[in-house]
Amino acid sequence: MGPPVFSNVAYVILGFLAPKNVAPLSGYDIKQRVDISTRFFFAASYGQIYPELKKLADAGLIEVDEEAVGARSRTTYKITRDGRGVLRDWLMQREARIEMRDQGLLRVFLSEGLTGSERIEKLQAMRDERAADLALLKAIQMPPEAVELKMPDLVLDYGLGLYQYVIDWCDRTIAELKKGD
Amino acid sequence: MGPPVFSNVAYVILGFLAPKNVAPLSGYDIKQRVDISTRFFFAASYGQIYPELKKLADAGLIEVDEEAVGARSRTTYKITRDGRGVLRDWLMQREARIEMRDQGLLRVFLSEGLTGSERIEKLQAMRDERAADLALLKAIQMPPEAVELKMPDLVLDYGLGLYQYVIDWCDRTIAELKKGD
DNA sequence: CCTCGCATGTAACACGTTACATGATTCA
DNA sequence: TGAATCATGTAACGTGTTACATGCGAGG
């Protein structure tokens, strides 16, 4: 057996529960937070979150907050001392794999057989999608004075610049392809 | 039933077989090619490639090249007319989802509870990994006169710039964090 | 002769998404 | 009162990786 093994989603949960002055959160709450933040580089579905909450509670890394909020039935959790320790251990690990599946880029890569204008169309499609993503990120961004957590804000800045790079690359490449007929 | 459904890997295969003057390829060949090109944004394992080759052959989109190469037992395939059509249809689709799981970035995002120097360490780790990736990409790059396919070369250029952006962002952010104690 | 790379495959596993079921509450 | 949102869960499905089995051929 050994100690329970936690998925990455477990650390997302612990991470959202860890900051001081964060109220206890429900599975639903966590999902909402994921959807407006880590989703762009690390998604999580209910099918992962709810079972993982149970596992974490069984292992004593989080605990149910007994002071139920209002009448509506909801179970909120707060992180325990042990939970903080486990989160810290995971954060300190250096290994960090990155996985990507970019269908649009794959289409561009494989578009050798298309005509010149069709290839440009592929790049344009890629550009438009990134521009839409960028707009979503900008909508999330808080005014500097309202930023309460530094690291999430930095990561958002990273995303903003990244999508902008992609958009610029697409524009440059489209222009180049047009020039070369 | 309906017509057979192909995974994305099927289009990777068709895409590698499609260019004119490409010799027939085996599953092994395709895996090698994936590993030095699309892998960075679209990986494929033997466990996907071999079954998919069979499906594609059954559907008549690729066919076994009968002129077996040398004595060594290997099965090579070439694309058929139908295969080209199916590849083209897929290439022309506009929908293109992008999925990403970046553990390193997740660690940075959740590192609020670490000390200042530990957070910088996380960023440094991220920087180092991207630098290693960048070195790999640079090793793949061909001198301009040796480039035979335009689109793969463009995508490589995209990757080069992307990783460089990430490295620069890490450097900038590390400097900023250091300044702010 | 023995190891490495070529070559083909598959079964078990891990992971994640989707769809669905269920029910309460809020608000127009 | 009906729709939307809050809220919790799970089963089925799809996809992808890993580990393993197997065997040939080339070169030191």
CSV table of C-alpha atoms (C1' of nucleotides) in Angstrom, one decimal:
chain,number,residue,atom,x,y,z
A,1,MET,CA,0.0,0.0,0.0
A,2,GLY,CA,2.2,2.8,1.2
A,3,PRO,CA,0.9,6.3,1.7
A,4,PRO,CA,-1.9,7.5,-0.5
A,5,VAL,CA,-0.8,9.0,-3.8
A,6,PHE,CA,-2.2,12.3,-4.8
A,7,SER,CA,-2.8,13.6,-8.3
A,8,ASN,CA,-1.7,17.1,-9.3
A,9,VAL,CA,-5.2,18.2,-8.7
A,10,ALA,CA,-4.7,17.5,-5.0
A,11,TYR,CA,-2.0,20.2,-4.9
A,12,VAL,CA,-4.2,22.6,-6.8
A,13,ILE,CA,-6.8,22.2,-4.1
A,14,LEU,CA,-4.2,22.5,-1.3
A,15,GLY,CA,-2.8,25.5,-3.0
A,16,PHE,CA,-6.1,27.3,-3.2
A,17,LEU,CA,-6.8,26.6,0.4
A,18,ALA,CA,-3.4,27.5,1.7
A,19,PRO,CA,-3.3,31.4,1.6
A,20,LYS,CA,-4.0,33.1,4.9
A,21,ASN,CA,-7.3,34.9,5.1
A,22,VAL,CA,-8.9,32.6,2.5
A,23,ALA,CA,-12.3,31.5,3.7
A,24,PRO,CA,-13.0,27.7,3.6
A,25,LEU,CA,-13.8,26.6,0.1
A,26,SER,CA,-16.2,24.0,-1.4
A,27,GLY,CA,-15.4,21.8,-4.4
A,28,TYR,CA,-17.6,24.1,-6.4
A,29,ASP,CA,-15.6,27.1,-5.2
A,30,ILE,CA,-12.4,25.5,-6.2
A,31,LYS,CA,-13.7,24.7,-9.6
A,32,GLN,CA,-14.7,28.3,-10.2
A,33,ARG,CA,-11.3,29.5,-9.2
A,34,VAL,CA,-9.5,27.0,-11.4
A,35,ASP,CA,-11.7,28.1,-14.3
A,36,ILE,CA,-10.6,31.7,-14.1
A,37,SER,CA,-6.9,31.1,-13.3
A,38,THR,CA,-5.0,27.9,-13.7
A,39,ARG,CA,-7.3,26.5,-16.4
A,40,PHE,CA,-5.0,28.0,-19.1
A,41,PHE,CA,-2.1,25.9,-18.1
A,42,PHE,CA,-3.7,23.4,-15.7
A,43,ALA,CA,-7.4,22.4,-15.9
A,44,ALA,CA,-9.4,20.4,-13.4
A,45,SER,CA,-12.9,19.0,-13.7
A,46,TYR,CA,-15.4,18.0,-11.0
A,47,GLY,CA,-14.6,14.4,-11.8
A,48,GLN,CA,-11.2,15.0,-10.4
A,49,ILE,CA,-11.9,17.6,-7.7
A,50,TYR,CA,-14.6,15.9,-5.7
A,51,PRO,CA,-12.9,12.5,-5.4
A,52,GLU,CA,-9.6,14.2,-4.6
A,53,LEU,CA,-11.3,16.3,-1.8
A,54,LYS,CA,-12.4,13.0,-0.2
A,55,LYS,CA,-8.9,11.5,-0.4
A,56,LEU,CA,-7.3,14.6,1.0
A,57,ALA,CA,-9.8,14.7,3.9
A,58,ASP,CA,-9.2,11.0,4.6
A,59,ALA,CA,-5.5,11.6,4.7
A,60,GLY,CA,-6.0,14.5,7.1
A,61,LEU,CA,-4.6,17.1,4.8
A,62,ILE,CA,-7.8,19.1,4.7
A,63,GLU,CA,-10.8,19.1,7.0
A,64,VAL,CA,-14.4,19.9,6.8
A,65,ASP,CA,-15.3,23.3,8.2
A,66,GLU,CA,-18.0,22.7,10.6
A,67,GLU,CA,-19.4,26.2,10.8
A,68,ALA,CA,-21.6,25.6,7.8
A,69,VAL,CA,-22.1,28.7,5.8
A,70,GLY,CA,-25.8,29.7,5.6
A,71,ALA,CA,-28.6,27.3,5.0
A,72,ARG,CA,-27.6,26.0,1.6
A,73,SER,CA,-26.1,22.6,1.7
A,74,ARG,CA,-22.4,22.8,1.0
A,75,THR,CA,-19.3,21.3,2.4
A,76,THR,CA,-16.4,23.6,2.7
A,77,TYR,CA,-12.8,22.6,3.6
A,78,LYS,CA,-9.8,24.2,5.2
A,79,ILE,CA,-6.2,23.1,5.0
A,80,THR,CA,-4.5,21.4,8.0
A,81,ARG,CA,-1.0,21.7,9.3
A,82,ASP,CA,-0.2,18.4,7.6
A,83,GLY,CA,-1.7,19.7,4.4
A,84,ARG,CA,0.6,22.7,4.5
A,85,GLY,CA,3.5,20.4,4.9
A,86,VAL,CA,2.6,18.2,2.0
A,87,LEU,CA,1.9,21.2,-0.2
A,88,ARG,CA,5.3,22.6,0.7
A,89,ASP,CA,7.1,19.3,-0.1
A,90,TRP,CA,5.4,19.2,-3.5
A,91,LEU,CA,6.2,22.9,-4.2
A,92,MET,CA,9.8,22.3,-3.4
A,93,GLN,CA,10.2,19.4,-5.9
A,94,ARG,CA,12.2,20.5,-8.9
A,95,GLU,CA,10.9,18.1,-11.5
A,96,ALA,CA,8.2,19.7,-13.6
A,97,ARG,CA,7.0,18.2,-16.8
A,98,ILE,CA,5.2,20.2,-19.4
A,99,GLU,CA,2.8,18.6,-21.8
A,100,MET,CA,1.2,20.3,-24.7
A,101,ARG,CA,-1.3,19.3,-27.5
A,102,ASP,CA,-1.7,22.1,-29.9
A,103,GLN,CA,-4.0,21.0,-32.8
A,104,GLY,CA,-3.8,24.3,-34.6
A,105,LEU,CA,0.0,24.3,-34.6
A,106,LEU,CA,-0.1,20.7,-35.8
A,107,ARG,CA,-2.3,21.8,-38.7
A,108,VAL,CA,0.2,24.5,-39.6
A,109,PHE,CA,3.0,22.0,-39.4
A,110,LEU,CA,1.3,19.6,-41.7
A,111,SER,CA,-0.1,22.1,-44.1
A,112,GLU,CA,2.7,21.7,-46.6
A,113,GLY,CA,0.3,20.3,-49.2
A,114,LEU,CA,-2.2,23.1,-49.0
A,115,THR,CA,-2.1,26.2,-51.3
A,116,GLY,CA,-0.4,29.3,-50.2
A,117,SER,CA,-3.6,31.1,-49.3
A,118,GLU,CA,-4.9,28.1,-47.4
A,119,ARG,CA,-1.8,28.0,-45.3
A,120,ILE,CA,-2.2,31.6,-44.5
A,121,GLU,CA,-5.8,30.8,-43.5
A,122,LYS,CA,-4.4,28.2,-41.0
A,123,LEU,CA,-2.1,30.8,-39.5
A,124,GLN,CA,-5.0,33.3,-39.4
A,125,ALA,CA,-7.1,30.8,-37.5
A,126,MET,CA,-4.4,30.2,-35.0
A,127,ARG,CA,-3.9,34.0,-34.6
A,128,ASP,CA,-7.6,34.5,-34.0
A,129,GLU,CA,-7.8,31.8,-31.3
A,130,ARG,CA,-4.9,33.2,-29.4
A,131,ALA,CA,-6.4,36.7,-29.7
A,132,ALA,CA,-9.6,35.4,-28.1
A,133,ASP,CA,-7.5,33.7,-25.3
A,134,LEU,CA,-5.7,37.0,-24.7
A,135,ALA,CA,-9.0,38.8,-24.4
A,136,LEU,CA,-10.1,36.3,-21.8
A,137,LEU,CA,-6.9,36.8,-19.8
A,138,LYS,CA,-7.2,40.5,-20.0
A,139,ALA,CA,-10.7,40.3,-18.6
A,140,ILE,CA,-9.3,38.3,-15.6
A,141,GLN,CA,-6.6,40.9,-14.8
A,142,MET,CA,-7.1,43.0,-11.7
A,143,PRO,CA,-6.0,46.6,-11.4
A,144,PRO,CA,-2.6,46.7,-9.6
A,145,GLU,CA,-4.1,48.1,-6.4
A,146,ALA,CA,-6.6,45.2,-6.1
A,147,VAL,CA,-4.0,42.4,-6.5
A,148,GLU,CA,-3.9,40.4,-3.3
A,149,LEU,CA,-1.6,37.5,-4.3
A,150,LYS,CA,1.6,38.2,-6.1
A,151,MET,CA,2.4,34.9,-7.8
A,152,PRO,CA,-0.9,34.4,-9.6
A,153,ASP,CA,-0.6,37.9,-10.9
A,154,LEU,CA,2.9,37.2,-12.2
A,155,VAL,CA,1.7,34.1,-13.9
A,156,LEU,CA,-1.1,36.0,-15.5
A,157,ASP,CA,1.5,38.5,-16.8
A,158,TYR,CA,3.4,35.6,-18.2
A,159,GLY,CA,0.3,34.4,-20.1
A,160,LEU,CA,-0.4,37.8,-21.4
A,161,GLY,CA,3.1,38.1,-22.9
A,162,LEU,CA,3.0,34.6,-24.2
A,163,TYR,CA,-0.2,35.0,-26.2
A,164,GLN,CA,1.0,38.3,-27.4
A,165,TYR,CA,4.2,36.7,-28.7
A,166,VAL,CA,2.1,34.1,-30.6
A,167,ILE,CA,-0.1,36.7,-32.1
A,168,ASP,CA,2.9,38.7,-33.2
A,169,TRP,CA,4.6,35.6,-34.6
A,170,CYS,CA,1.5,34.8,-36.6
A,171,ASP,CA,1.2,38.3,-38.0
A,172,ARG,CA,4.9,38.3,-39.0
A,173,THR,CA,4.7,34.9,-40.6
A,174,ILE,CA,1.6,35.7,-42.5
A,175,ALA,CA,3.2,38.9,-43.8
A,176,GLU,CA,6.3,36.9,-44.8
A,177,LEU,CA,4.2,34.2,-46.6
A,178,LYS,CA,2.3,36.9,-48.5
A,179,LYS,CA,5.5,38.6,-49.6
A,180,GLY,CA,6.9,35.3,-50.9
A,181,ASP,CA,3.7,34.7,-52.9
B,1,MET,CA,-21.2,2.1,-36.8
B,2,GLY,CA,-20.6,4.7,-39.4
B,3,PRO,CA,-17.2,5.4,-40.8
B,4,PRO,CA,-14.1,4.7,-38.7
B,5,VAL,CA,-13.1,7.5,-36.4
B,6,PHE,CA,-9.4,8.4,-36.5
B,7,SER,CA,-7.4,10.0,-33.6
B,8,ASN,CA,-5.2,13.0,-34.1
B,9,VAL,CA,-2.3,10.6,-34.4
B,10,ALA,CA,-3.8,9.3,-37.7
B,11,TYR,CA,-3.4,12.7,-39.2
B,12,VAL,CA,0.2,13.0,-37.9
B,13,ILE,CA,0.8,9.7,-39.8
B,14,LEU,CA,-0.9,10.9,-43.0
B,15,GLY,CA,0.9,14.2,-42.7
B,16,PHE,CA,4.3,12.6,-42.6
B,17,LEU,CA,3.4,10.3,-45.5
B,18,ALA,CA,1.9,13.1,-47.6
B,19,PRO,CA,4.9,15.1,-49.0
B,20,LYS,CA,6.0,14.2,-52.5
B,21,ASN,CA,9.4,12.5,-52.7
B,22,VAL,CA,9.0,11.1,-49.2
B,23,ALA,CA,10.0,7.4,-49.2
B,24,PRO,CA,7.5,4.9,-47.7
B,25,LEU,CA,7.7,5.0,-43.9
B,26,SER,CA,7.4,2.4,-41.2
B,27,GLY,CA,5.8,2.9,-37.8
B,28,TYR,CA,9.3,3.1,-36.4
B,29,ASP,CA,10.2,5.8,-38.9
B,30,ILE,CA,7.2,7.8,-38.0
B,31,LYS,CA,8.0,7.6,-34.3
B,32,GLN,CA,11.5,8.9,-35.0
B,33,ARG,CA,10.2,11.8,-36.9
B,34,VAL,CA,7.6,12.7,-34.3
B,35,ASP,CA,10.3,12.7,-31.7
B,36,ILE,CA,12.4,15.3,-33.4
B,37,SER,CA,9.6,17.5,-34.5
B,38,THR,CA,6.0,17.5,-33.4
B,39,ARG,CA,6.8,16.0,-30.1
B,40,PHE,CA,7.2,19.5,-28.6
B,41,PHE,CA,3.5,20.3,-29.2
B,42,PHE,CA,2.1,16.9,-30.2
B,43,ALA,CA,3.6,13.7,-28.9
B,44,ALA,CA,2.8,10.2,-30.2
B,45,SER,CA,3.8,6.8,-28.7
B,46,TYR,CA,4.1,3.4,-30.4
B,47,GLY,CA,1.0,2.4,-28.5
B,48,GLN,CA,-0.9,4.9,-30.6
B,49,ILE,CA,1.0,4.7,-33.9
B,50,TYR,CA,0.9,1.0,-34.6
B,51,PRO,CA,-2.8,0.4,-34.0
B,52,GLU,CA,-3.5,3.6,-35.9
B,53,LEU,CA,-1.5,2.4,-38.9
B,54,LYS,CA,-3.6,-0.7,-39.0
B,55,LYS,CA,-6.8,1.3,-38.9
B,56,LEU,CA,-5.6,3.6,-41.7
B,57,ALA,CA,-4.6,0.6,-43.8
B,58,ASP,CA,-8.0,-1.1,-43.3
B,59,ALA,CA,-9.7,2.1,-44.3
B,60,GLY,CA,-7.6,2.3,-47.4
B,61,LEU,CA,-6.0,5.6,-46.5
B,62,ILE,CA,-2.6,4.2,-46.5
B,63,GLU,CA,-1.2,1.0,-48.1
B,64,VAL,CA,1.7,-1.3,-47.5
B,65,ASP,CA,4.6,-0.7,-49.8
B,66,GLU,CA,5.3,-4.1,-51.3
B,67,GLU,CA,8.8,-3.4,-52.5
B,68,ALA,CA,10.2,-4.4,-49.1
B,69,VAL,CA,13.4,-2.5,-48.3
B,70,GLY,CA,16.3,-4.9,-47.8
B,71,ALA,CA,16.2,-8.1,-45.9
B,72,ARG,CA,15.3,-6.6,-42.5
B,73,SER,CA,11.7,-7.2,-41.7
B,74,ARG,CA,9.8,-3.9,-41.8
B,75,THR,CA,6.5,-2.8,-43.1
B,76,THR,CA,6.4,0.5,-44.8
B,77,TYR,CA,3.4,2.5,-45.9
B,78,LYS,CA,2.5,5.1,-48.4
B,79,ILE,CA,-0.5,7.3,-48.5
B,80,THR,CA,-3.3,6.7,-51.0
B,81,ARG,CA,-5.5,9.1,-53.0
B,82,ASP,CA,-8.2,8.7,-50.4
B,83,GLY,CA,-5.7,9.3,-47.6
B,84,ARG,CA,-4.7,12.6,-49.2
B,85,GLY,CA,-8.4,13.6,-49.3
B,86,VAL,CA,-9.0,12.7,-45.7
B,87,LEU,CA,-5.9,14.6,-44.6
B,88,ARG,CA,-6.9,17.6,-46.6
B,89,ASP,CA,-10.4,17.6,-45.0
B,90,TRP,CA,-8.9,17.5,-41.6
B,91,LEU,CA,-6.4,20.2,-42.4
B,92,MET,CA,-9.1,22.5,-43.6
B,93,GLN,CA,-11.1,22.2,-40.3
B,94,ARG,CA,-11.0,25.3,-38.4
B,95,GLU,CA,-11.6,24.0,-34.9
B,96,ALA,CA,-8.3,23.6,-33.0
B,97,ARG,CA,-8.2,22.9,-29.3
B,98,ILE,CA,-5.1,23.6,-27.3
B,99,GLU,CA,-4.4,21.7,-24.1
B,100,MET,CA,-1.6,22.4,-21.8
B,101,ARG,CA,-0.3,21.0,-18.5
B,102,ASP,CA,2.6,23.0,-17.1
B,103,GLN,CA,3.6,21.7,-13.7
B,104,GLY,CA,6.4,24.2,-13.3
B,105,LEU,CA,4.1,27.1,-13.9
B,106,LEU,CA,1.6,25.6,-11.5
B,107,ARG,CA,4.3,25.5,-8.9
B,108,VAL,CA,5.1,29.2,-9.5
B,109,PHE,CA,1.4,30.0,-9.3
B,110,LEU,CA,0.9,28.2,-6.0
B,111,SER,CA,4.2,29.3,-4.5
B,112,GLU,CA,2.7,32.2,-2.5
B,113,GLY,CA,3.5,30.5,0.8
B,114,LEU,CA,7.2,30.0,0.0
B,115,THR,CA,9.9,32.4,1.0
B,116,GLY,CA,11.2,35.0,-1.5
B,117,SER,CA,14.3,33.1,-2.3
B,118,GLU,CA,12.4,29.8,-2.7
B,119,ARG,CA,10.0,31.5,-5.1
B,120,ILE,CA,13.0,32.7,-7.1
B,121,GLU,CA,14.3,29.2,-7.1
B,122,LYS,CA,11.1,28.0,-8.7
B,123,LEU,CA,11.4,30.5,-11.4
B,124,GLN,CA,15.0,29.6,-11.9
B,125,ALA,CA,14.0,25.9,-12.3
B,126,MET,CA,11.4,26.9,-14.9
B,127,ARG,CA,14.0,29.0,-16.8
B,128,ASP,CA,16.5,26.1,-16.8
B,129,GLU,CA,14.0,23.7,-18.2
B,130,ARG,CA,13.0,26.0,-21.0
B,131,ALA,CA,16.7,26.7,-21.7
B,132,ALA,CA,17.3,23.0,-22.1
B,133,ASP,CA,14.3,22.7,-24.4
B,134,LEU,CA,15.6,25.6,-26.4
B,135,ALA,CA,18.9,23.9,-26.8
B,136,LEU,CA,17.1,20.7,-28.1
B,137,LEU,CA,15.2,22.8,-30.7
B,138,LYS,CA,18.4,24.5,-31.8
B,139,ALA,CA,20.0,21.1,-32.3
B,140,ILE,CA,17.1,20.2,-34.6
B,141,GLN,CA,17.3,23.3,-36.8
B,142,MET,CA,18.7,22.9,-40.2
B,143,PRO,CA,20.8,25.5,-42.1
B,144,PRO,CA,18.5,27.5,-44.4
B,145,GLU,CA,19.8,25.9,-47.5
B,146,ALA,CA,19.0,22.4,-46.3
B,147,VAL,CA,15.4,23.1,-45.4
B,148,GLU,CA,13.2,21.0,-47.7
B,149,LEU,CA,9.8,21.7,-46.1
B,150,LYS,CA,8.7,25.2,-45.3
B,151,MET,CA,6.0,24.7,-42.7
B,152,PRO,CA,7.9,22.5,-40.3
B,153,ASP,CA,10.7,25.0,-40.4
B,154,LEU,CA,8.3,27.9,-39.6
B,155,VAL,CA,6.9,25.9,-36.7
B,156,LEU,CA,10.4,25.4,-35.4
B,157,ASP,CA,11.0,29.1,-35.6
B,158,TYR,CA,7.8,29.6,-33.6
B,159,GLY,CA,9.1,27.2,-30.9
B,160,LEU,CA,12.5,28.9,-30.8
B,161,GLY,CA,10.9,32.3,-30.2
B,162,LEU,CA,8.4,31.0,-27.7
B,163,TYR,CA,11.0,29.4,-25.5
B,164,GLN,CA,13.1,32.5,-25.7
B,165,TYR,CA,10.2,34.6,-24.6
B,166,VAL,CA,9.7,32.3,-21.6
B,167,ILE,CA,13.4,32.5,-20.7
B,168,ASP,CA,13.4,36.3,-20.9
B,169,TRP,CA,10.2,36.5,-18.8
B,170,CYS,CA,11.8,34.3,-16.1
B,171,ASP,CA,14.9,36.5,-16.1
B,172,ARG,CA,12.9,39.7,-15.9
B,173,THR,CA,10.7,38.4,-13.2
B,174,ILE,CA,13.6,37.0,-11.1
B,175,ALA,CA,15.3,40.4,-11.4
B,176,GLU,CA,12.1,42.1,-10.3
B,177,LEU,CA,11.6,39.8,-7.3
B,178,LYS,CA,15.2,40.3,-6.2
B,179,LYS,CA,14.8,44.1,-6.4
B,180,GLY,CA,11.7,44.0,-4.3
B,181,ASP,CA,13.5,41.9,-1.6
C,1,DC,C1',29.6,-13.3,-28.9
C,2,DC,C1',27.3,-9.6,-27.2
C,3,DT,C1',25.4,-5.3,-27.2
C,4,DC,C1',23.0,-1.8,-29.5
C,5,DG,C1',19.8,-0.1,-32.6
C,6,DC,C1',16.0,-1.5,-35.7
C,7,DA,C1',11.4,-3.1,-35.6
C,8,DT,C1',6.6,-4.5,-34.2
C,9,DG,C1',3.4,-5.0,-31.2
C,10,DT,C1',0.1,-5.2,-26.8
C,11,DA,C1',-1.8,-5.3,-22.1
C,12,DA,C1',-2.2,-2.8,-18.0
C,13,DC,C1',-2.4,1.3,-16.2
C,14,DA,C1',-3.2,6.2,-15.3
C,15,DC,C1',-5.5,10.1,-16.3
C,16,DG,C1',-9.1,13.2,-17.6
C,17,DT,C1',-13.5,14.6,-19.7
C,18,DT,C1',-18.3,14.2,-20.5
C,19,DA,C1',-22.6,13.2,-19.6
C,20,DC,C1',-25.8,12.4,-16.5
C,21,DA,C1',-28.5,12.3,-12.0
C,22,DT,C1',-30.1,14.8,-8.3
C,23,DG,C1',-31.8,18.5,-5.6
C,24,DA,C1',-31.8,23.2,-3.4
C,25,DT,C1',-32.2,28.1,-3.9
C,26,DT,C1',-32.5,32.6,-6.1
C,27,DC,C1',-34.5,35.8,-9.0
C,28,DA,C1',-37.1,37.6,-12.7
D,1,DT,C1',-43.4,29.3,-11.9
D,2,DG,C1',-39.8,28.6,-14.6
D,3,DA,C1',-34.9,29.4,-15.6
D,4,DA,C1',-30.5,29.9,-14.0
D,5,DT,C1',-27.1,29.0,-10.7
D,6,DC,C1',-25.4,26.7,-6.7
D,7,DA,C1',-23.9,22.3,-5.3
D,8,DT,C1',-22.4,17.3,-5.2
D,9,DG,C1',-21.3,13.4,-7.1
D,10,DT,C1',-20.3,9.2,-10.3
D,11,DA,C1',-20.1,6.0,-14.3
D,12,DA,C1',-18.7,5.5,-18.8
D,13,DC,C1',-15.8,6.6,-22.0
D,14,DG,C1',-11.7,8.0,-24.5
D,15,DT,C1',-7.0,8.7,-24.8
D,16,DG,C1',-2.3,8.3,-23.9
D,17,DT,C1',1.9,6.3,-21.5
D,18,DT,C1',4.6,2.6,-19.7
D,19,DA,C1',6.3,-1.5,-19.4
D,20,DC,C1',7.0,-5.5,-21.4
D,21,DA,C1',7.7,-9.3,-24.9
D,22,DT,C1',9.9,-10.6,-29.0
D,23,DG,C1',13.2,-11.1,-32.6
D,24,DC,C1',16.5,-9.6,-36.3
D,25,DG,C1',20.8,-7.6,-37.9
D,26,DA,C1',25.2,-4.9,-37.7
D,27,DG,C1',29.4,-3.9,-35.7
D,28,DG,C1',33.0,-4.0,-32.2
